[in-house]
Amino acid sequence: MKSPRSPINRRSMLVQHIYDTLVDEIVTGVLPPGSSVMEAELRERFQVSRTPVREVLLRLSEVGLVEIYPQVGSYVAPIRLQEVYDAQFVREHLECALVREAVAKLTQDDAAELQANLKMQEDALRSGDHRRFMAADEAMHALIARIAGRPGVWQVVLQSKIHLDRVRMQALQQLTRGSYAFEGHQKVCQAIIAHDADAAVLAMKQHLNLSLESIGLLHLSEPDAEK
């Protein structure tokens, strides 16, 4: 068995760190669609060799966040509507199932955690901190999965919703729709705490559909259709 401090594990952790950093920057718009992602700049920034950088870019390409053009360069991919709709489909079906199970397994301590999370979201909104609000948002959904006894399902949702998150962040930043999202969170949590499974599922479905409404408001279109 290899030590946690082995070179292989250190390299794996470094690659994951670079990958997570770039995913966050793409999702939050720090690296907008069409931005160049240069190997040389990444090597300099993270003080690494060419191999881990290429591994990260390949992973980003595989999930559709980066487009690699040999002999030309790598660029942040546009937001493609089909990927957003597919992510929404996966997320809605999994999270509606999670919320129903959470209602059945809720404890008083769980209810208190949900209330505390809503307070965190409210504080973030009042301070205008969109990133902190999204972090609390993610924590709430992860908490629901844990209450349901299926934290692994949330990990599946996380992997599938990257493209949806790009739309969500644009909506929060450009359209200040955080208050609408918060209202949806309140309805979901209140229904769970009230042990009303049908109301909780309906509230979750309506809340998740808010992201799709943002597509029209942000004037997003399929880039391939514009050519």
XYZ file of N, CA and C in Angstrom:
681
model
N 0.846 -1.193 0.000
C 0.000 0.000 0.000
C 0.883 1.246 0.000
N 0.557 2.198 -0.854
C 1.370 3.403 -0.967
C 1.031 4.394 0.137
N 2.044 5.107 0.574
C 1.857 6.125 1.600
C 1.056 7.284 1.025
N 0.233 7.978 1.897
C -0.505 9.158 1.424
C 0.405 10.246 0.889
N 1.715 10.171 1.286
C 2.648 11.201 0.853
C 3.475 10.751 -0.360
N 3.091 9.661 -0.976
C 3.849 9.153 -2.113
C 3.799 10.141 -3.273
N 4.824 10.122 -4.151
C 4.839 11.038 -5.303
C 3.609 10.895 -6.184
N 3.117 9.668 -6.343
C 1.946 9.456 -7.198
C 0.733 10.165 -6.621
N 0.535 10.042 -5.309
C -0.614 10.705 -4.683
C -0.473 12.220 -4.695
N 0.754 12.704 -4.487
C 0.970 14.158 -4.524
C 0.660 14.698 -5.915
N 1.099 13.970 -6.938
C 0.831 14.406 -8.309
C -0.669 14.381 -8.595
N -1.352 13.342 -8.130
C -2.796 13.240 -8.339
C -3.527 14.395 -7.671
N -3.094 14.750 -6.458
C -3.713 15.861 -5.736
C -3.455 17.179 -6.456
N -2.269 17.341 -7.016
C -1.926 18.570 -7.731
C -2.783 18.710 -8.994
N -2.909 17.623 -9.739
C -3.736 17.641 -10.947
C -5.177 17.982 -10.584
N -5.687 17.386 -9.514
C -7.060 17.654 -9.096
C -7.232 19.113 -8.689
N -6.228 19.655 -8.014
C -6.286 21.072 -7.600
C -6.357 21.990 -8.816
N -5.514 21.742 -9.814
C -5.521 22.578 -11.015
C -6.853 22.440 -11.740
N -7.333 21.215 -11.848
C -8.611 20.950 -12.515
C -9.742 21.682 -11.803
N -9.830 21.541 -10.480
C -10.901 22.180 -9.715
C -10.843 23.698 -9.836
N -9.632 24.244 -9.836
C -9.463 25.692 -9.957
C -9.981 26.191 -11.302
N -9.638 25.498 -12.370
C -10.068 25.929 -13.699
C -11.566 25.716 -13.904
N -12.112 24.631 -13.376
C -13.563 24.429 -13.456
C -14.280 25.586 -12.772
N -13.806 25.959 -11.590
C -14.430 27.066 -10.859
C -14.344 28.360 -11.652
N -13.211 28.618 -12.276
C -13.035 29.860 -13.022
C -13.889 29.879 -14.293
N -14.096 28.721 -14.904
C -14.953 28.659 -16.091
C -16.410 28.819 -15.698
N -16.815 28.124 -14.643
C -18.212 28.177 -14.205
C -18.588 29.579 -13.735
N -17.687 30.241 -13.020
C -17.995 31.561 -12.478
C -17.771 32.682 -13.480
N -17.215 32.360 -14.651
C -17.035 33.385 -15.671
C -15.724 34.130 -15.589
N -14.847 33.755 -14.654
C -13.515 34.361 -14.629
C -12.818 34.066 -15.954
N -13.053 32.857 -16.459
C -12.611 32.490 -17.807
C -13.871 32.344 -18.656
N -14.273 33.380 -19.382
C -15.512 33.331 -20.169
C -15.356 32.480 -21.419
N -16.468 32.115 -22.059
C -16.408 31.339 -23.300
C -15.502 32.003 -24.332
N -14.667 31.191 -24.971
C -13.760 31.704 -25.985
C -12.401 32.117 -25.459
N -12.239 32.148 -24.132
C -10.951 32.543 -23.560
C -9.874 31.517 -23.895
N -8.684 32.011 -24.174
C -7.552 31.128 -24.434
C -7.059 30.531 -23.117
N -6.770 29.243 -23.145
C -6.206 28.558 -21.977
C -4.845 28.028 -22.415
N -3.815 28.808 -22.158
C -2.497 28.502 -22.691
C -1.704 27.609 -21.747
N -1.107 26.563 -22.314
C -0.313 25.627 -21.517
C 0.820 26.339 -20.792
N 1.533 27.198 -21.502
C 2.690 27.871 -20.912
C 2.275 28.709 -19.698
N 1.150 29.412 -19.817
C 0.685 30.237 -18.703
C 0.275 29.382 -17.517
N -0.355 28.242 -17.781
C -0.757 27.346 -16.696
C 0.459 26.735 -16.007
N 1.485 26.367 -16.790
C 2.708 25.820 -16.189
C 3.363 26.844 -15.282
N 3.385 28.087 -15.740
C 3.985 29.155 -14.942
C 3.146 29.448 -13.705
N 1.856 29.497 -13.889
C 0.952 29.838 -12.780
C 1.006 28.811 -11.664
N 0.971 27.533 -12.024
C 0.911 26.481 -11.010
C 2.270 25.843 -10.727
N 3.293 26.336 -11.424
C 4.658 25.836 -11.219
C 4.737 24.322 -11.389
N 4.260 23.862 -12.534
C 4.262 22.437 -12.833
C 4.827 22.215 -14.230
N 5.066 20.951 -14.555
C 5.574 20.590 -15.875
C 4.432 20.487 -16.876
N 4.770 20.161 -18.116
C 3.784 20.089 -19.189
C 2.784 18.949 -18.992
N 3.239 17.813 -18.430
C 2.385 16.619 -18.345
C 1.116 16.842 -17.523
N 1.195 17.345 -16.272
C -0.044 17.552 -15.519
C -0.980 18.579 -16.161
N -0.418 19.601 -16.792
C -1.252 20.604 -17.453
C -2.027 19.970 -18.600
N -1.347 19.157 -19.392
C -2.024 18.494 -20.505
C -3.092 17.519 -20.001
N -2.811 16.860 -18.891
C -3.801 15.952 -18.308
C -5.047 16.718 -17.880
N -4.852 17.883 -17.275
C -5.990 18.708 -16.848
C -6.789 19.183 -18.053
N -6.104 19.670 -19.078
C -6.803 20.159 -20.267
C -7.590 19.039 -20.943
N -7.038 17.843 -20.945
C -7.743 16.707 -21.537
C -9.014 16.396 -20.745
N -8.913 16.438 -19.414
C -10.095 16.202 -18.572
C -11.156 17.275 -18.800
N -10.721 18.525 -18.918
C -11.667 19.614 -19.171
C -12.325 19.449 -20.533
N -11.564 18.940 -21.494
C -12.114 18.689 -22.822
C -13.148 17.566 -22.776
N -12.876 16.550 -21.987
C -13.778 15.400 -21.905
C -15.135 15.769 -21.304
N -15.152 16.769 -20.404
C -16.431 17.184 -19.812
C -17.052 18.353 -20.568
N -16.419 18.759 -21.666
C -17.002 19.782 -22.526
C -16.776 21.218 -22.102
N -15.785 21.456 -21.247
C -15.523 22.822 -20.807
C -14.422 23.503 -21.615
N -13.593 22.724 -22.258
C -12.486 23.270 -23.041
C -12.451 22.566 -24.391
N -12.144 23.329 -25.425
C -11.958 22.772 -26.761
C -10.475 22.878 -27.118
N -9.895 21.751 -27.527
C -8.473 21.689 -27.847
C -8.292 21.595 -29.360
N -7.521 22.521 -29.906
C -7.232 22.522 -31.338
C -5.722 22.301 -31.513
N -5.318 21.099 -31.955
C -3.888 20.806 -32.123
C -3.194 21.855 -32.989
N -2.016 22.230 -32.569
C -1.188 23.214 -33.269
C -1.762 24.633 -33.217
N -2.892 24.794 -32.540
C -3.501 26.129 -32.433
C -3.578 26.567 -30.975
N -4.253 25.793 -30.157
C -4.383 26.140 -28.754
C -5.653 25.573 -28.148
N -5.890 25.905 -26.887
C -7.080 25.448 -26.168
C -7.902 26.659 -25.738
N -9.228 26.508 -25.816
C -10.121 27.624 -25.530
C -11.311 27.149 -24.690
N -11.821 28.049 -23.852
C -13.007 27.735 -23.069
C -14.183 27.537 -24.017
N -14.886 26.438 -23.853
C -15.987 26.101 -24.753
C -17.184 27.022 -24.526
N -17.985 27.246 -25.564
C -19.219 28.011 -25.384
C -20.218 27.218 -24.560
N -21.224 27.907 -24.040
C -22.304 27.223 -23.334
C -23.232 26.627 -24.389
N -23.344 25.324 -24.411
C -24.188 24.637 -25.389
C -25.493 24.217 -24.726
N -26.576 24.624 -25.324
C -27.888 24.417 -24.709
C -28.226 22.952 -24.490
N -27.829 22.077 -25.409
C -28.162 20.664 -25.230
C -27.501 20.106 -23.974
N -26.271 20.536 -23.709
C -25.576 20.083 -22.504
C -26.266 20.626 -21.250
N -26.758 21.849 -21.332
C -27.480 22.441 -20.203
C -28.776 21.674 -19.949
N -29.522 21.383 -21.012
C -30.791 20.656 -20.866
C -30.563 19.235 -20.352
N -29.514 18.583 -20.824
C -29.212 17.227 -20.344
C -28.870 17.250 -18.856
N -28.089 18.250 -18.451
C -27.720 18.373 -17.041
C -28.952 18.621 -16.184
N -29.851 19.452 -16.684
C -31.087 19.737 -15.964
C -31.923 18.466 -15.801
N -32.002 17.663 -16.849
C -32.774 16.416 -16.816
C -32.244 15.483 -15.729
N -30.930 15.286 -15.717
C -30.311 14.407 -14.720
C -30.534 14.950 -13.320
N -30.287 16.246 -13.165
C -30.385 16.828 -11.829
C -31.814 16.770 -11.293
N -32.778 17.125 -12.112
C -34.158 17.149 -11.644
C -34.616 15.768 -11.181
N -34.330 14.744 -11.969
C -34.800 13.415 -11.613
C -34.119 12.883 -10.353
N -32.824 13.111 -10.223
C -32.119 12.625 -9.044
C -32.494 13.406 -7.784
N -32.563 14.733 -7.907
C -32.811 15.532 -6.705
C -34.255 15.439 -6.228
N -35.191 15.235 -7.125
C -36.572 15.048 -6.688
C -36.710 13.728 -5.935
N -35.962 12.719 -6.363
C -35.958 11.448 -5.638
C -35.286 11.611 -4.276
N -34.212 12.381 -4.228
C -33.513 12.612 -2.964
C -34.390 13.339 -1.954
N -35.108 14.351 -2.420
C -35.903 15.150 -1.498
C -37.046 14.321 -0.902
N -37.589 13.402 -1.693
C -38.654 12.538 -1.172
C -38.121 11.620 -0.069
N -36.933 11.084 -0.279
C -36.337 10.224 0.752
C -35.910 11.032 1.974
N -35.489 12.282 1.756
C -35.091 13.127 2.883
C -36.269 13.385 3.812
N -37.443 13.581 3.241
C -38.641 13.800 4.058
C -38.882 12.602 4.975
N -38.689 11.399 4.442
C -38.960 10.185 5.210
C -37.944 9.961 6.329
N -36.738 10.509 6.181
C -35.663 10.220 7.138
C -35.278 11.415 8.011
N -35.963 12.543 7.856
C -35.599 13.778 8.556
C -35.641 13.625 10.075
N -34.629 14.171 10.751
C -34.601 14.242 12.214
C -34.666 15.706 12.634
N -34.831 15.947 13.924
C -34.858 17.325 14.428
C -33.526 18.014 14.179
N -32.422 17.285 14.337
C -31.108 17.872 14.076
C -30.965 18.252 12.601
N -31.487 17.398 11.718
C -31.448 17.700 10.284
C -32.225 18.980 9.979
N -33.396 19.107 10.596
C -34.227 20.298 10.378
C -33.479 21.551 10.823
N -32.774 21.449 11.943
C -32.007 22.592 12.449
C -30.885 22.959 11.470
N -30.252 21.954 10.865
C -29.187 22.219 9.897
C -29.735 22.907 8.659
N -30.901 22.485 8.217
C -31.515 23.136 7.054
C -31.822 24.602 7.348
N -32.339 24.879 8.536
C -32.647 26.254 8.926
C -31.378 27.097 9.007
N -30.309 26.508 9.543
C -29.041 27.230 9.647
C -28.482 27.542 8.264
N -28.641 26.602 7.343
C -28.159 26.827 5.985
C -28.927 27.960 5.307
N -30.244 27.998 5.503
C -31.046 29.086 4.926
C -30.585 30.437 5.454
N -30.210 30.476 6.724
C -29.708 31.732 7.310
C -28.403 32.150 6.635
N -27.539 31.183 6.335
C -26.285 31.477 5.631
C -26.564 32.058 4.252
N -27.531 31.475 3.562
C -27.888 31.973 2.233
C -28.421 33.399 2.310
N -29.272 33.648 3.284
C -29.858 34.976 3.444
C -28.776 36.019 3.713
N -27.825 35.673 4.575
C -26.737 36.596 4.892
C -25.890 36.894 3.653
N -25.632 35.852 2.848
C -24.832 36.042 1.634
C -25.551 36.950 0.642
N -26.857 36.762 0.508
C -27.634 37.613 -0.402
C -27.606 39.070 0.041
N -27.781 39.283 1.324
C -27.801 40.656 1.837
C -26.479 41.367 1.616
N -25.387 40.613 1.654
C -24.070 41.221 1.459
C -23.687 41.273 -0.020
N -24.525 40.694 -0.897
C -24.238 40.708 -2.321
C -23.109 39.779 -2.731
N -22.833 38.792 -1.898
C -21.734 37.862 -2.159
C -22.285 36.655 -2.923
N -22.238 36.700 -4.266
C -22.818 35.640 -5.092
C -22.086 34.317 -4.919
N -20.770 34.365 -4.787
C -20.007 33.131 -4.627
C -20.347 32.450 -3.305
N -20.477 33.228 -2.241
C -20.823 32.640 -0.946
C -22.242 32.086 -0.975
N -23.137 32.776 -1.702
C -24.501 32.275 -1.821
C -24.509 30.933 -2.555
N -23.743 30.833 -3.647
C -23.698 29.577 -4.383
C -23.102 28.460 -3.547
N -22.109 28.790 -2.721
C -21.508 27.772 -1.860
C -22.536 27.252 -0.855
N -23.329 28.172 -0.287
C -24.374 27.762 0.651
C -25.475 26.984 -0.065
N -25.765 27.392 -1.286
C -26.738 26.689 -2.137
C -26.295 25.237 -2.333
N -25.027 25.056 -2.736
C -24.499 23.714 -2.941
C -24.546 22.902 -1.648
N -24.206 23.556 -0.539
C -24.202 22.866 0.754
C -25.607 22.388 1.122
N -26.628 23.179 0.774
C -28.006 22.777 1.079
C -28.393 21.521 0.307
N -28.066 21.488 -0.976
C -28.407 20.318 -1.783
C -27.633 19.082 -1.314
N -26.365 19.287 -0.928
C -25.571 18.177 -0.398
C -26.163 17.680 0.914
N -26.652 18.610 1.736
C -27.261 18.248 3.013
C -28.518 17.417 2.804
N -29.327 17.794 1.825
C -30.540 17.023 1.527
C -30.179 15.600 1.125
N -29.124 15.456 0.313
C -28.682 14.120 -0.091
C -28.206 13.323 1.120
N -27.509 13.989 2.035
C -27.035 13.290 3.236
C -28.205 12.870 4.118
N -29.189 13.759 4.266
C -30.373 13.424 5.057
C -31.090 12.221 4.437
N -31.103 12.165 3.112
C -31.736 11.045 2.412
C -30.929 9.760 2.547
N -29.701 9.874 3.056
C -28.841 8.704 3.206
C -28.145 8.312 1.928
N -28.043 9.269 0.982
C -27.432 8.982 -0.319
C -26.453 10.088 -0.732
N -25.406 10.326 0.062
C -24.451 11.378 -0.309
C -23.746 11.113 -1.625
N -23.604 9.835 -1.994
C -22.957 9.511 -3.256
C -23.736 9.989 -4.461
N -25.057 10.068 -4.318
C -25.882 10.539 -5.432
C -25.588 12.013 -5.709
N -25.327 12.780 -4.653
C -24.987 14.191 -4.854
C -23.700 14.334 -5.647
N -22.749 13.421 -5.445
C -21.514 13.473 -6.223
C -21.796 13.253 -7.710
N -22.765 12.388 -8.006
C -23.166 12.172 -9.398
C -23.778 13.454 -9.965
N -24.633 14.102 -9.158
C -25.259 15.357 -9.584
C -24.188 16.415 -9.844
N -23.207 16.517 -8.967
C -22.146 17.506 -9.121
C -21.436 17.356 -10.460
N -21.132 16.117 -10.829
C -20.420 15.882 -12.079
C -21.276 16.221 -13.295
N -22.578 16.026 -13.167
C -23.454 16.192 -14.334
C -23.914 17.629 -14.557
N -23.800 18.492 -13.540
C -24.439 19.803 -13.634
C -23.476 20.963 -13.909
N -22.254 20.645 -14.306
C -21.270 21.704 -14.531
C -21.774 22.728 -15.549
N -22.344 22.261 -16.649
C -22.802 23.181 -17.691
C -24.008 23.998 -17.216
N -24.842 23.396 -16.404
C -25.976 24.119 -15.821
C -25.484 25.222 -14.890
N -24.409 24.948 -14.161
C -23.862 25.940 -13.234
C -23.354 27.181 -13.960
N -22.884 27.018 -15.191
C -22.420 28.184 -15.944
C -23.574 29.145 -16.198
N -24.747 28.594 -16.476
C -25.937 29.420 -16.675
C -26.369 30.043 -15.356
N -26.351 29.234 -14.289
C -26.782 29.727 -12.972
C -25.937 30.900 -12.518
N -24.628 30.811 -12.694
C -23.754 31.889 -12.240
C -23.985 33.156 -13.058
N -24.183 33.019 -14.368
C -24.480 34.199 -15.184
C -25.773 34.852 -14.720
N -26.767 34.036 -14.393
C -28.051 34.575 -13.950
C -27.901 35.319 -12.634
N -27.137 34.745 -11.715
C -26.944 35.393 -10.418
C -26.209 36.719 -10.565
N -25.187 36.737 -11.416
C -24.359 37.931 -11.543
C -25.019 39.020 -12.390
N -25.671 38.610 -13.486
C -26.193 39.602 -14.425
C -27.628 39.998 -14.128
N -28.393 39.074 -13.583
C -29.819 39.341 -13.414
C -30.259 39.402 -11.968
N -29.300 39.257 -11.057
C -29.568 39.302 -9.618
C -30.793 38.465 -9.265
N -30.770 37.201 -9.733
C -31.884 36.310 -9.483
C -31.665 35.459 -8.230
N -30.687 35.825 -7.412
C -30.422 35.078 -6.199
C -31.618 35.040 -5.265
N -32.374 36.143 -5.196
C -33.532 36.192 -4.304
C -34.585 35.170 -4.723
N -34.730 34.963 -6.050
C -35.683 33.964 -6.529
C -35.222 32.561 -6.157
N -33.926 32.319 -6.289
C -33.376 31.017 -5.915
C -33.578 30.778 -4.425
N -33.352 31.806 -3.623
C -33.505 31.675 -2.171
C -34.946 31.349 -1.805
N -35.897 31.996 -2.478
C -37.303 31.693 -2.219
C -37.606 30.230 -2.512
N -36.996 29.710 -3.580
C -37.173 28.298 -3.904
C -36.582 27.405 -2.833
N -35.410 27.770 -2.331
C -34.775 26.994 -1.264
C -35.653 26.975 -0.011
N -36.226 28.119 0.305
C -37.101 28.191 1.476
C -38.289 27.239 1.337
N -38.893 27.223 0.161
C -40.057 26.359 -0.055
C -39.677 24.887 0.059
N -38.525 24.535 -0.509
C -38.071 23.145 -0.435
C -37.840 22.737 1.011
N -37.082 23.550 1.734
C -36.742 23.205 3.119
C -37.967 23.201 4.027
N -38.844 24.161 3.838
C -40.056 24.208 4.658
C -40.920 22.970 4.446
N -41.014 22.516 3.205
C -41.809 21.321 2.913
C -41.157 20.079 3.511
N -39.827 20.004 3.451
C -39.138 18.860 4.057
C -39.371 18.837 5.559
N -39.201 20.002 6.188
C -39.375 20.095 7.633
C -40.812 19.773 8.045
N -41.766 20.101 7.172
C -43.178 19.811 7.443
C -43.540 18.358 7.107
N -42.564 17.589 6.627
C -42.767 16.182 6.254
C -43.816 16.044 5.152
N -43.819 17.000 4.230
C -44.755 16.965 3.109
C -43.958 16.617 1.849
N -43.892 15.321 1.530
C -43.048 14.858 0.431
C -43.494 15.408 -0.917
N -44.794 15.397 -1.178
C -45.283 15.877 -2.468
C -44.964 17.358 -2.667
N -45.166 18.158 -1.617
C -44.868 19.588 -1.707
C -43.371 19.818 -1.873
N -42.557 19.006 -1.207
C -41.105 19.154 -1.303
C -40.621 18.836 -2.709
N -41.165 17.779 -3.304
C -40.778 17.405 -4.666
C -41.198 18.494 -5.655
N -42.414 18.997 -5.505
C -42.895 20.055 -6.394
C -42.038 21.311 -6.254
N -41.708 21.677 -5.019
C -40.888 22.866 -4.781
C -39.493 22.691 -5.378
N -38.940 21.489 -5.260
C -37.617 21.240 -5.831
C -37.666 21.336 -7.350
N -38.692 20.765 -7.967
C -38.815 20.811 -9.420
C -38.950 22.259 -9.903
N -39.762 23.045 -9.231
C -39.940 24.445 -9.620
C -38.647 25.229 -9.424
N -37.956 24.946 -8.341
C -36.698 25.636 -8.052
C -35.655 25.335 -9.131
N -35.511 24.065 -9.502
C -34.511 23.696 -10.494
C -34.838 24.237 -11.874
N -36.121 24.412 -12.161
C -36.519 24.956 -13.459
C -36.182 26.437 -13.601
N -35.855 27.088 -12.487
C -35.477 28.501 -12.538
C -34.250 28.701 -13.416
N -33.334 27.722 -13.385
C -32.124 27.834 -14.203
C -32.457 27.831 -15.686
N -33.438 27.032 -16.078
C -33.820 26.984 -17.488
C -34.486 28.287 -17.921
N -35.237 28.912 -17.026
C -35.850 30.197 -17.356
C -34.779 31.244 -17.626
N -33.626 31.095 -16.968
C -32.546 32.062 -17.138
C -31.966 32.043 -18.538
N -32.113 30.916 -19.250
C -31.558 30.819 -20.598
C -32.162 31.895 -21.500
N -33.486 32.024 -21.451
C -34.144 33.035 -22.263
C -33.791 34.440 -21.820
N -33.706 34.648 -20.514
C -33.400 35.973 -19.999
C -31.981 36.408 -20.331
N -31.071 35.427 -20.452
C -29.684 35.745 -20.752
C -29.417 35.771 -22.258
N -30.466 35.480 -23.058
C -30.344 35.476 -24.519
C -29.288 34.484 -24.993
N -29.263 33.315 -24.339
C -28.337 32.280 -24.753
C -28.909 31.530 -25.946
N -28.043 31.092 -26.839
C -28.483 30.293 -27.984
C -27.407 29.265 -28.266
N -27.799 28.245 -29.043
C -26.848 27.204 -29.400
C -25.808 27.770 -30.355
N -24.506 27.826 -29.956
C -23.490 28.453 -30.818
C -23.358 27.799 -32.185
N -23.509 26.488 -32.248
C -23.369 25.808 -33.527
C -24.464 26.213 -34.509
N -25.606 26.639 -33.967
C -26.730 27.017 -34.820
C -26.531 28.394 -35.431
N -25.577 29.154 -34.877
C -25.380 30.513 -35.353
C -24.406 30.558 -36.537
N -23.734 29.441 -36.800
C -22.713 29.439 -37.863
C -23.366 29.353 -39.240
